[in-house]
GROMACS .gro file of C-alpha atoms in nm:
model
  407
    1UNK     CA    1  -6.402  10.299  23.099
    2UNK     CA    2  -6.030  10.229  23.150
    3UNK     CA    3  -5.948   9.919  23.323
    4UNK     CA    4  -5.666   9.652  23.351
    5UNK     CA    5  -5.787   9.319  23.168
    6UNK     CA    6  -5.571   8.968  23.201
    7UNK     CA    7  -5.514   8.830  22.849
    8UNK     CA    8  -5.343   8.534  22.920
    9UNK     CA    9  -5.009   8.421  23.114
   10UNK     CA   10  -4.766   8.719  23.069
   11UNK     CA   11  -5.030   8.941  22.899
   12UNK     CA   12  -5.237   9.207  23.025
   13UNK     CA   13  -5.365   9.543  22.932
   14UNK     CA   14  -5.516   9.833  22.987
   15UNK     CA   15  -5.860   9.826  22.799
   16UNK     CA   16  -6.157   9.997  22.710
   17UNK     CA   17  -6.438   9.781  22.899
   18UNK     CA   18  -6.831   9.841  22.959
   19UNK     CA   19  -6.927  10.042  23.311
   20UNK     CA   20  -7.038   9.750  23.555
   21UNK     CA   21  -7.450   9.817  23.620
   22UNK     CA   22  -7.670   9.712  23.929
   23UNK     CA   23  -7.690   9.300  23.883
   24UNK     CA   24  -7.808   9.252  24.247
   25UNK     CA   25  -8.047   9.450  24.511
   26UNK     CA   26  -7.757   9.414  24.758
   27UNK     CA   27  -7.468   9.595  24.540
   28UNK     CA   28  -7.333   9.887  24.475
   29UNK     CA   29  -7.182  10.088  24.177
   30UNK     CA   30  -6.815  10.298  24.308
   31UNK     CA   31  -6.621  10.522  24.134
   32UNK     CA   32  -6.277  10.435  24.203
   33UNK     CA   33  -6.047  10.709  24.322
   34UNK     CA   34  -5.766  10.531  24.413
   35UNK     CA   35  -5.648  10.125  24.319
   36UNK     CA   36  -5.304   9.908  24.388
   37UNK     CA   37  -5.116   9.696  24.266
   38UNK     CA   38  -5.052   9.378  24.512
   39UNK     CA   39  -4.828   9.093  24.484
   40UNK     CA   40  -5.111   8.856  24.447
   41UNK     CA   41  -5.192   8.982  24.131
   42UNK     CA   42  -4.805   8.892  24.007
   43UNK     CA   43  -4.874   8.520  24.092
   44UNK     CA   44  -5.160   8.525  23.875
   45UNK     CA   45  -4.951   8.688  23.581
   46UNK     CA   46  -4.659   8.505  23.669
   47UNK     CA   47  -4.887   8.183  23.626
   48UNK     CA   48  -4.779   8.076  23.970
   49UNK     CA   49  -5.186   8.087  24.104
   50UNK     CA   50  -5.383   7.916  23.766
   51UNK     CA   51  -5.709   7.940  23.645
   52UNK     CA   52  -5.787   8.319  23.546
   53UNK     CA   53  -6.024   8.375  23.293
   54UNK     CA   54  -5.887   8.612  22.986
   55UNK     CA   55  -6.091   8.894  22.983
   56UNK     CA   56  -6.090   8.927  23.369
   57UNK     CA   57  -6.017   9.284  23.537
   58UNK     CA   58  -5.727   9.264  23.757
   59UNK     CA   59  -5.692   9.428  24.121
   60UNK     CA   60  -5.825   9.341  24.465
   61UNK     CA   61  -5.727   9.680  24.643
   62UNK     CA   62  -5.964   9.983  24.627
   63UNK     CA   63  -6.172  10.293  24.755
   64UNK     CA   64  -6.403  10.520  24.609
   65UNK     CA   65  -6.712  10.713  24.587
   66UNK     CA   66  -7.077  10.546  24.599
   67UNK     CA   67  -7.202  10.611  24.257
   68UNK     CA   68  -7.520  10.401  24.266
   69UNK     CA   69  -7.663  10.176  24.523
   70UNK     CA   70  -7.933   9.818  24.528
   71UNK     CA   71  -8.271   9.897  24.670
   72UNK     CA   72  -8.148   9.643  24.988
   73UNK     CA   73  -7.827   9.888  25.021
   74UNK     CA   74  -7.993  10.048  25.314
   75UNK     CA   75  -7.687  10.184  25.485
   76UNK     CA   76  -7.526  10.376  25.250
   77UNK     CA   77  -7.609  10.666  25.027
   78UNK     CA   78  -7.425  10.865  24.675
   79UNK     CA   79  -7.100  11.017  24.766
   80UNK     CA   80  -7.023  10.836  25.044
   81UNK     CA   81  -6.663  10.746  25.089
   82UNK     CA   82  -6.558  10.375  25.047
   83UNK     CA   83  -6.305  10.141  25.135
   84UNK     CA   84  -6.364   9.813  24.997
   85UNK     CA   85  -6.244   9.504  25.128
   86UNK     CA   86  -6.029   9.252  24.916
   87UNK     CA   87  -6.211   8.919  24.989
   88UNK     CA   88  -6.620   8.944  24.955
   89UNK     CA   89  -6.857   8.815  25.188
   90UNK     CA   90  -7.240   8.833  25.195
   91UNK     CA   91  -7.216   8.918  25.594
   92UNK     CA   92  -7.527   8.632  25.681
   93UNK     CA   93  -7.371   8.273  25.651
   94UNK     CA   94  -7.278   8.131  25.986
   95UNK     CA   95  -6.918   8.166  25.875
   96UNK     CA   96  -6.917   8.575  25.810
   97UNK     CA   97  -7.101   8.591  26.159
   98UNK     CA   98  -6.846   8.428  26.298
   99UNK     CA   99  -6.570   8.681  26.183
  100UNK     CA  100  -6.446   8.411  25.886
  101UNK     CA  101  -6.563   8.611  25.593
  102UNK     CA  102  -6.309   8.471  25.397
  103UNK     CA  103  -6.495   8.118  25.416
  104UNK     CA  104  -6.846   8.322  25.294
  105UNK     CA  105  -7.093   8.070  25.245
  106UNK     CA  106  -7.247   8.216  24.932
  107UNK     CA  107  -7.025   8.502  24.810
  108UNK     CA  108  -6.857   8.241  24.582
  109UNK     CA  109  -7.080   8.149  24.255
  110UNK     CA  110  -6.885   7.836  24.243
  111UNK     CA  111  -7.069   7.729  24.584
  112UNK     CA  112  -6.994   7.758  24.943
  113UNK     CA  113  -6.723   7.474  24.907
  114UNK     CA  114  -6.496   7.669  24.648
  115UNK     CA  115  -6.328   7.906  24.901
  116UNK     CA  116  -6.253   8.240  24.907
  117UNK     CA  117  -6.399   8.469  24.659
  118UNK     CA  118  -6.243   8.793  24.587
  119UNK     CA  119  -6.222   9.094  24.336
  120UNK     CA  120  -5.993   9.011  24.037
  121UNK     CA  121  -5.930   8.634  24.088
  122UNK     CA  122  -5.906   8.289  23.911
  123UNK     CA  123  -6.251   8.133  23.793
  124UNK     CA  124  -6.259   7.924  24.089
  125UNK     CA  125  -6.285   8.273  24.322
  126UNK     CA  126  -6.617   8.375  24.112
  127UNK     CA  127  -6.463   8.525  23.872
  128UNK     CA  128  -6.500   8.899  23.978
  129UNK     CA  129  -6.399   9.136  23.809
  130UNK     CA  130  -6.121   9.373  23.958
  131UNK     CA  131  -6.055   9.718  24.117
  132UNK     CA  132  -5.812   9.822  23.874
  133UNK     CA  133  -6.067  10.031  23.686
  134UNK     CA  134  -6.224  10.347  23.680
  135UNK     CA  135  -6.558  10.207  23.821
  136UNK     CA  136  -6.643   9.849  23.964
  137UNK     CA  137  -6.973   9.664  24.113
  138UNK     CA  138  -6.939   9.556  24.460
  139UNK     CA  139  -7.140   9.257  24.558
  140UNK     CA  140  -7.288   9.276  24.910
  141UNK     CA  141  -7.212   9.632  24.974
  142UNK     CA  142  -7.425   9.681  25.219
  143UNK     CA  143  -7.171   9.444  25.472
  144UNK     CA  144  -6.836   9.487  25.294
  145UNK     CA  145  -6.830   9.823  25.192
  146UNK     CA  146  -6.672  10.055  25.514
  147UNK     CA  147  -6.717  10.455  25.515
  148UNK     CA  148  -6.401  10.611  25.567
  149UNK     CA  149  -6.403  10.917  25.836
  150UNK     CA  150  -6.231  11.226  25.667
  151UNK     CA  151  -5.921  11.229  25.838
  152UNK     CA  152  -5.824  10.924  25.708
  153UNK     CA  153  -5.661  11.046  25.363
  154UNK     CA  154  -5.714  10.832  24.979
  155UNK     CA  155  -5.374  10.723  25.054
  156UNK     CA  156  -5.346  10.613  25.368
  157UNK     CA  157  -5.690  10.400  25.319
  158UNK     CA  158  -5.554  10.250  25.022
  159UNK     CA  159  -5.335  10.012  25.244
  160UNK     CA  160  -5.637   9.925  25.444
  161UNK     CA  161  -5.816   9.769  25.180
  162UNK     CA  162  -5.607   9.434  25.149
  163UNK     CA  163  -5.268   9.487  25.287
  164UNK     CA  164  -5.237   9.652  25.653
  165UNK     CA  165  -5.574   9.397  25.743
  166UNK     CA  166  -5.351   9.075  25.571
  167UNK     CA  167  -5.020   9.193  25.770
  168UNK     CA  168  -5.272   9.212  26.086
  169UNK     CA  169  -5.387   8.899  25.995
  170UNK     CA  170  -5.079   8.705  25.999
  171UNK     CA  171  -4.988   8.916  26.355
  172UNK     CA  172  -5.341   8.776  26.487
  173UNK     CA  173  -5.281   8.432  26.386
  174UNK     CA  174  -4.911   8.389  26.505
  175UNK     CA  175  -5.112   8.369  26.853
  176UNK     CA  176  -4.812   8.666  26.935
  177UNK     CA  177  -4.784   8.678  27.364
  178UNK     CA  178  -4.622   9.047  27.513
  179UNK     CA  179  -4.255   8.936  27.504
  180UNK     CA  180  -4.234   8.733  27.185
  181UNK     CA  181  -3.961   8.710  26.936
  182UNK     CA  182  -4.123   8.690  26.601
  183UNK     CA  183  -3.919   8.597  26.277
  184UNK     CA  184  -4.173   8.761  25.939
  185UNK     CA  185  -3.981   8.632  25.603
  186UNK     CA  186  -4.058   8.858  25.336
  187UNK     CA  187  -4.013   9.211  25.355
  188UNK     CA  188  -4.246   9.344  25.068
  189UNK     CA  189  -4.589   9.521  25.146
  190UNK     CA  190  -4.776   9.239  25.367
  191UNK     CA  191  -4.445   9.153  25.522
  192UNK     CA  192  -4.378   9.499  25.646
  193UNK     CA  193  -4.744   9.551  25.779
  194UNK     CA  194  -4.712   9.198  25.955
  195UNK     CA  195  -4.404   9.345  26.111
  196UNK     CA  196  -4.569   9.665  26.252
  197UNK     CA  197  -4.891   9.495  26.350
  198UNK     CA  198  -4.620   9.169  26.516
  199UNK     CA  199  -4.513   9.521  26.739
  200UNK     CA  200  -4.890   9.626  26.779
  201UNK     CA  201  -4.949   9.271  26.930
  202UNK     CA  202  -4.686   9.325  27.216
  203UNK     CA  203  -4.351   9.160  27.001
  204UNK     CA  204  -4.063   9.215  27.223
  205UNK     CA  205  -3.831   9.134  26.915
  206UNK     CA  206  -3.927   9.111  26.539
  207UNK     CA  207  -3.666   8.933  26.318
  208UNK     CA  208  -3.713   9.013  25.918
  209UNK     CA  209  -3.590   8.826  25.643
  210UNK     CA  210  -3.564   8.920  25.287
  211UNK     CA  211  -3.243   9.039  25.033
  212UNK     CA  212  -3.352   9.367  24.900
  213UNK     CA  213  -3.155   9.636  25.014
  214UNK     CA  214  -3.407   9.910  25.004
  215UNK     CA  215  -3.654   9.601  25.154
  216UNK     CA  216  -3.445   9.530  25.441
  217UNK     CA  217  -3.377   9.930  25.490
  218UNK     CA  218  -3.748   9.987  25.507
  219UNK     CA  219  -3.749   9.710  25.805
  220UNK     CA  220  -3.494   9.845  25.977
  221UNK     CA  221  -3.664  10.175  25.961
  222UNK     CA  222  -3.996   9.996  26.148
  223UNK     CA  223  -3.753   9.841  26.416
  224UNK     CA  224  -3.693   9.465  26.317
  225UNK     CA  225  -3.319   9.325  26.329
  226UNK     CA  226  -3.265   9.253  25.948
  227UNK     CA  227  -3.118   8.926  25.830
  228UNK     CA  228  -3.009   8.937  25.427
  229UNK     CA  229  -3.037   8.538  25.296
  230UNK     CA  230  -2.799   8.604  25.048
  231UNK     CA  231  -2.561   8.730  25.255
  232UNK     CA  232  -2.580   8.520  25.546
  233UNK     CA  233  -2.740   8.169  25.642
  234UNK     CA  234  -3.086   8.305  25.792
  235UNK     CA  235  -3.188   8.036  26.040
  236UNK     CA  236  -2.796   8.023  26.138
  237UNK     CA  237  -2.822   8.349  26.241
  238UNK     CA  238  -3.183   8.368  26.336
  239UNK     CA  239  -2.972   8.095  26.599
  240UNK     CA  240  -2.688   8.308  26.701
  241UNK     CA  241  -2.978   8.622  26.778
  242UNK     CA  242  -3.213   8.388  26.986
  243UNK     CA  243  -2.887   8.189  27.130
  244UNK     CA  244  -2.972   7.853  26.978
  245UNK     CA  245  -3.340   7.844  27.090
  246UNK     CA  246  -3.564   8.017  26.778
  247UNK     CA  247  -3.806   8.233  26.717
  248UNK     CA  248  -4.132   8.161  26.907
  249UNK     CA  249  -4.335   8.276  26.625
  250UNK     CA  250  -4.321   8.295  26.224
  251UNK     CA  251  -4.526   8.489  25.973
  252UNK     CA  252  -4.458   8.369  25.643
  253UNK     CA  253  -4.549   8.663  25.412
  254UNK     CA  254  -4.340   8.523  25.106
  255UNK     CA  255  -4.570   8.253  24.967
  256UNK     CA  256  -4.518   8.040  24.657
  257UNK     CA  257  -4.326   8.324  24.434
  258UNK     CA  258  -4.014   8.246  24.701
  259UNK     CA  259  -3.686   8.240  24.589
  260UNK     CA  260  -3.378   8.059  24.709
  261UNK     CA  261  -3.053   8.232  24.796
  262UNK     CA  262  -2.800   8.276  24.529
  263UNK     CA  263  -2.517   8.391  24.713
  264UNK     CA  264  -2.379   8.332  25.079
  265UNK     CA  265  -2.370   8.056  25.312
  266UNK     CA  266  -2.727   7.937  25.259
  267UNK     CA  267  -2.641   7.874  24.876
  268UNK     CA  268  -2.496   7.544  24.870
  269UNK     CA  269  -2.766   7.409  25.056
  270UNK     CA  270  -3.011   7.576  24.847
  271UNK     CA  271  -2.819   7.473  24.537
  272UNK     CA  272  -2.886   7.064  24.649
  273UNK     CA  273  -3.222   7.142  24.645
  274UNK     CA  274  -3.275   7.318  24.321
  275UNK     CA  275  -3.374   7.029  24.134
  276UNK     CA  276  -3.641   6.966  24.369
  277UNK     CA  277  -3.762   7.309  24.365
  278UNK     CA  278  -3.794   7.281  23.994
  279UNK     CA  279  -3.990   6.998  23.996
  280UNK     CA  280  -4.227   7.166  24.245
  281UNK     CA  281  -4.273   7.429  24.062
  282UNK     CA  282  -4.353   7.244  23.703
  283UNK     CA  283  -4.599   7.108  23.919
  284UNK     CA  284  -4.764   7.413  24.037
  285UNK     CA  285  -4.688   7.663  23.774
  286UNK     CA  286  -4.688   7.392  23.447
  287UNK     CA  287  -4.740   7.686  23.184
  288UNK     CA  288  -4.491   8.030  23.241
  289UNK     CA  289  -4.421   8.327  23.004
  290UNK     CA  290  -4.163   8.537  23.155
  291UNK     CA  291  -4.016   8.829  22.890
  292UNK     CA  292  -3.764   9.084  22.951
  293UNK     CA  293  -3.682   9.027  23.285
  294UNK     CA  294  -4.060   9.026  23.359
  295UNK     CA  295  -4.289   8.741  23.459
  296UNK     CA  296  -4.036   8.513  23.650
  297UNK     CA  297  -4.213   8.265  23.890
  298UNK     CA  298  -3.969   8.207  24.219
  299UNK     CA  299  -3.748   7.984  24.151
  300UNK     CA  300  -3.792   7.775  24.474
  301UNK     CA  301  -4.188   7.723  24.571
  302UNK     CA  302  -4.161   7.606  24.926
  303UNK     CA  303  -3.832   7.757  25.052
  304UNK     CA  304  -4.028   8.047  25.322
  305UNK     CA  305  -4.206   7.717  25.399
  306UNK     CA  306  -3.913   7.518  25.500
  307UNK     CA  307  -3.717   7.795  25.648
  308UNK     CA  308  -3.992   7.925  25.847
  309UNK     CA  309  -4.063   7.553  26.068
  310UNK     CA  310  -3.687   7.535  26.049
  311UNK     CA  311  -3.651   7.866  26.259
  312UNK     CA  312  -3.927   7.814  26.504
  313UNK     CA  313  -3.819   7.664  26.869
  314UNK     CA  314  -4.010   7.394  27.006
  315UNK     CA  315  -4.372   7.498  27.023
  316UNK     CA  316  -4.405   7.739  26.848
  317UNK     CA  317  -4.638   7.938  26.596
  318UNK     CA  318  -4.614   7.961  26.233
  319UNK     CA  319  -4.876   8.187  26.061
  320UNK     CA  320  -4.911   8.180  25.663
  321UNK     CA  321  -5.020   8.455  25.467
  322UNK     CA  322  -4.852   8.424  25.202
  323UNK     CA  323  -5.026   8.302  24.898
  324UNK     CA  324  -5.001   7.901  24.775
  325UNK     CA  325  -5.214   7.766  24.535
  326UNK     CA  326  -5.418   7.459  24.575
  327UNK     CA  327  -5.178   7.334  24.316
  328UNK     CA  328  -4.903   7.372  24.576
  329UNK     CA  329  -4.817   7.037  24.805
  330UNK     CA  330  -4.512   7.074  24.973
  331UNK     CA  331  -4.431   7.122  25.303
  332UNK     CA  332  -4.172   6.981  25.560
  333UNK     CA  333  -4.476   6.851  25.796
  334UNK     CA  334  -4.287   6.563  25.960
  335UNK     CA  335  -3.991   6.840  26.070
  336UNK     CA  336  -4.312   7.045  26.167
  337UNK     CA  337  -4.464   6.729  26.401
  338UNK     CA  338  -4.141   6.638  26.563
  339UNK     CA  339  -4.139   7.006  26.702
  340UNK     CA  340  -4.485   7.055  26.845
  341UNK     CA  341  -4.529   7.307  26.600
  342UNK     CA  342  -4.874   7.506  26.596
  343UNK     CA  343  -4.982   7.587  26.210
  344UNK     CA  344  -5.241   7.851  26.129
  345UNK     CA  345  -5.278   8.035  25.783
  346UNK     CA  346  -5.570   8.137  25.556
  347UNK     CA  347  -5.676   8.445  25.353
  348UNK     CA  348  -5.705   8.683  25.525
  349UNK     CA  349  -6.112   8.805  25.684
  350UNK     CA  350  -6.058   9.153  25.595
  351UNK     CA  351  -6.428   9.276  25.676
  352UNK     CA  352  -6.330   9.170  26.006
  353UNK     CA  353  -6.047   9.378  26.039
  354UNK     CA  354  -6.096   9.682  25.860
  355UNK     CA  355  -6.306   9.866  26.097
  356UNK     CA  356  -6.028   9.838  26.373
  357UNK     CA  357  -5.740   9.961  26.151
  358UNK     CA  358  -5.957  10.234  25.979
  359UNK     CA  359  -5.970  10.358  26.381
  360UNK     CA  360  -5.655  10.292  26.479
  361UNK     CA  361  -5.532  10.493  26.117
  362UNK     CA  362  -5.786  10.826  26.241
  363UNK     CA  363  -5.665  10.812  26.564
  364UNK     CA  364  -5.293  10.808  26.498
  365UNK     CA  365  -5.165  10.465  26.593
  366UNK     CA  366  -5.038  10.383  26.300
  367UNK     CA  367  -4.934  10.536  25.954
  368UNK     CA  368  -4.961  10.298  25.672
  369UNK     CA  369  -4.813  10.567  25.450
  370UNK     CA  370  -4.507  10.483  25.526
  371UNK     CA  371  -4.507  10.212  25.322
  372UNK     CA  372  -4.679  10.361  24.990
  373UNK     CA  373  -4.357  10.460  24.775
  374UNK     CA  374  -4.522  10.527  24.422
  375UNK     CA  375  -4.848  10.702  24.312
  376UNK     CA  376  -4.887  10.726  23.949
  377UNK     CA  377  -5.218  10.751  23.716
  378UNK     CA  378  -5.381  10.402  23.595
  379UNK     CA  379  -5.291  10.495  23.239
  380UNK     CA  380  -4.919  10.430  23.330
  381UNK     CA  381  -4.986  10.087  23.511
  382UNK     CA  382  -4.862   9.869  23.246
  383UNK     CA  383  -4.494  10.051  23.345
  384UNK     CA  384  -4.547  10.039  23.693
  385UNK     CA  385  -4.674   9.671  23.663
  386UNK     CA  386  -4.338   9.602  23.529
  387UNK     CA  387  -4.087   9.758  23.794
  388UNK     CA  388  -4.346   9.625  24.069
  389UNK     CA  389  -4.293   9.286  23.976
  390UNK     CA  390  -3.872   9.344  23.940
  391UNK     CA  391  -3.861   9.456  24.284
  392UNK     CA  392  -3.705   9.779  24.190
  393UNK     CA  393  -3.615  10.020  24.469
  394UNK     CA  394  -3.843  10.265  24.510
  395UNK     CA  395  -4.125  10.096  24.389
  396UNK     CA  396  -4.216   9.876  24.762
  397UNK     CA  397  -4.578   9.961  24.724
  398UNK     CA  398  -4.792  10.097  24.410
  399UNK     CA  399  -5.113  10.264  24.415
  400UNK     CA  400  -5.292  10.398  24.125
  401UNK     CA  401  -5.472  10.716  24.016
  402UNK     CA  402  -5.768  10.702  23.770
  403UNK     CA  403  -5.766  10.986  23.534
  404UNK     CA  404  -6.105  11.075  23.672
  405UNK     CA  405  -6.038  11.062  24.007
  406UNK     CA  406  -5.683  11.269  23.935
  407UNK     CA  407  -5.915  11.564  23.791
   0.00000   0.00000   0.00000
């Protein structure tokens, strides 16, 4: 089969691999009819998020058809209609039952103190291999795998897989009260599910903060007043809009590919600080292969950080969802303390989300569509990997189309 294989730093392809088989009585064999490409899987290529195995099939976004089932698969059958949850959980630890399947005791090979394990990751998630593929085993299918009712179409499940439950995520944690004024900073895929969910929670204002144009269009578009950080100072203005008080919550969707303004009123700041960003990120990120305007790590590691306690008022909530290594140290906790500030993050416990957003997709509360801009076949994902990762407009969110599925 055809499938997307890391190589190294820089370096992957699209392969011919072996058909996963049946390795446990609780998994399941799908035939993948539709795949994505996420911004998590840039950090790993980018060598921002270390530790992936060559050899390793990327992608952590998927749905499909039930090809083959384990003999303790007991409530599914073949051809039943899949989505399948980023982050994999065995649905029995004390942690899964308590609606943190991202903390699974024993999905993780690498024991139940290695963290999160999910499809396509470093060694130190399992390694699994990916959903960017024509077929792919499923471990524990019988709790992570969620039928999809027929109204919900291929691509509007698609987004329910890893990035509508992560933006819902972030919304949940924020702790958002009817009324709020929420600052999100990062407008890509998570960032603009984090902003509709922030609205589905009862935000009386959302705030977004990113410099793409087509970005900070698309946010408009959802109803969030837009800030461009290389155009003006964002937590200046985030200022002026909440008349000197700030935001009383923050999602950080950005994570540790974040990049520091270039241009505007927050540059010369940002400018002082760029030797300390670049020793952050030799830290994190000590081996980098960037080629032809591809590959670039962000340039400043813990700018959402810093720019995300710095916009909060006193009290407040920030939620991160964004992605930082374990490699990745830095943040502005004393600034944090000396404003009362409340701190959740995590990855996000999709299994617990996905049956509430599958409903809410059938029965017409939201359209994730909106935010899936490209569908092209998995034999062109190389290309689209490419004008993903350059933020090129038009190409917001990417899923992809195995030849067999597309047939």
């Amino acid at each position: 089969m055809k499938a997307v294989v890391f190589h190294g730093i820089g370096d992957i392809r699209l392969d011919d691999v072996p058909e996963p088989k049946i390795q446990d009585p609780t998994d399941a064999i799908i035939r993948i009819t539709s795949s994505a490409i996420c911004g998590t899987d840039l950090h790993m290529i980018r060598g921002t998020f270390t530790g992936m195995k060559p050899g390793t099939i990327l992608g952590h976004e998927g749905i499909g058809i039930v090809e083959e089932i384990g003999a303790n698969v007991r409530n599914l059958k073949i051809g039943d209609r899949v989505v399948i949850p980023s982050t994999i959980a065995c649905g029995s630890c004390s942690y899964c039952r308590s609606g943190y399947h991202a903390q699974c005791d024993n999905a993780n090979p690498n024991g139940s103190d290695a963290g999160t394990a999910f499809f396509g990751g470093p060694e130190s998630t399992g390694p699994f291999n990916g959903l960017q593929a024509e077929y792919a085993r499923i471990p524990y299918a019988n709790v992570g795998l969620v039928k999809l009712p027929h109204e919900v179409t291929d691509d509007q499940a698609i987004l329910i897989s890893d990035i509508f439950p992560t933006g819902y995520f972030g919304a949940d944690i924020a702790e958002i009260q009817p009324g709020d004024t929420v600052a999100v900073f990062g407008c890509g895929p998570v960032g603009m599910f984090a902003i509709a969910s922030a609205q589905l929670f009862g935000a009386g204002r959302v705030i977004a903060v990113d410099t793409i144009p087509s970005r900070l269009e698309m946010a408009r578009g959802l109803g969030a007043e837009v800030i461009d950080y290389n155009a003006e100072d964002p937590i200046e203005m985030i200022r002026q809009l909440t008349r000197g008080i700030g935001v009383d919550r923050v999602i950080d969707a950005v994570g540790v590919d974040a990049n520091a303004p270039d241009s505007g009123p927050a540059a010369k700041k940002a400018q002082q600080q760029a030797q300390q960003f670049q020793q952050q990120l030799k830290q994190i990120a000590p081996e980098t292969n960037p080629q032809d305007g591809n590959w670039h790590p962000g340039n400043a590691p813990s700018q959402a950080l810093e720019w995300g306690v710095q916009a909060l008022a006193k009290a407040g909530t920030l939620s991160i969802i964004g992605v930082y290594p374990p490699s990745h140290k830095f943040f502005p906790i004393g600034m944090a303390m000396n404003k009362n500030l409340t701190i959740n993050m995590g990855n996000c416990n999709h299994r617990k989300y996905i049956p509430t957003l599958v409903d809410m997709v059938r029965n017409g509360t939201v359209d994730p569509e909106q935010v899936l801009t490209k569908i092209g076949p998995l034999m062109s994902v190389i290309d689209a990997y490419k004008a993903f990762d350059k933020r090129q407009p038009g190409w917001m969110k990417v899923e992809l189309v195995p030849q067999r599925a597309a047939v």
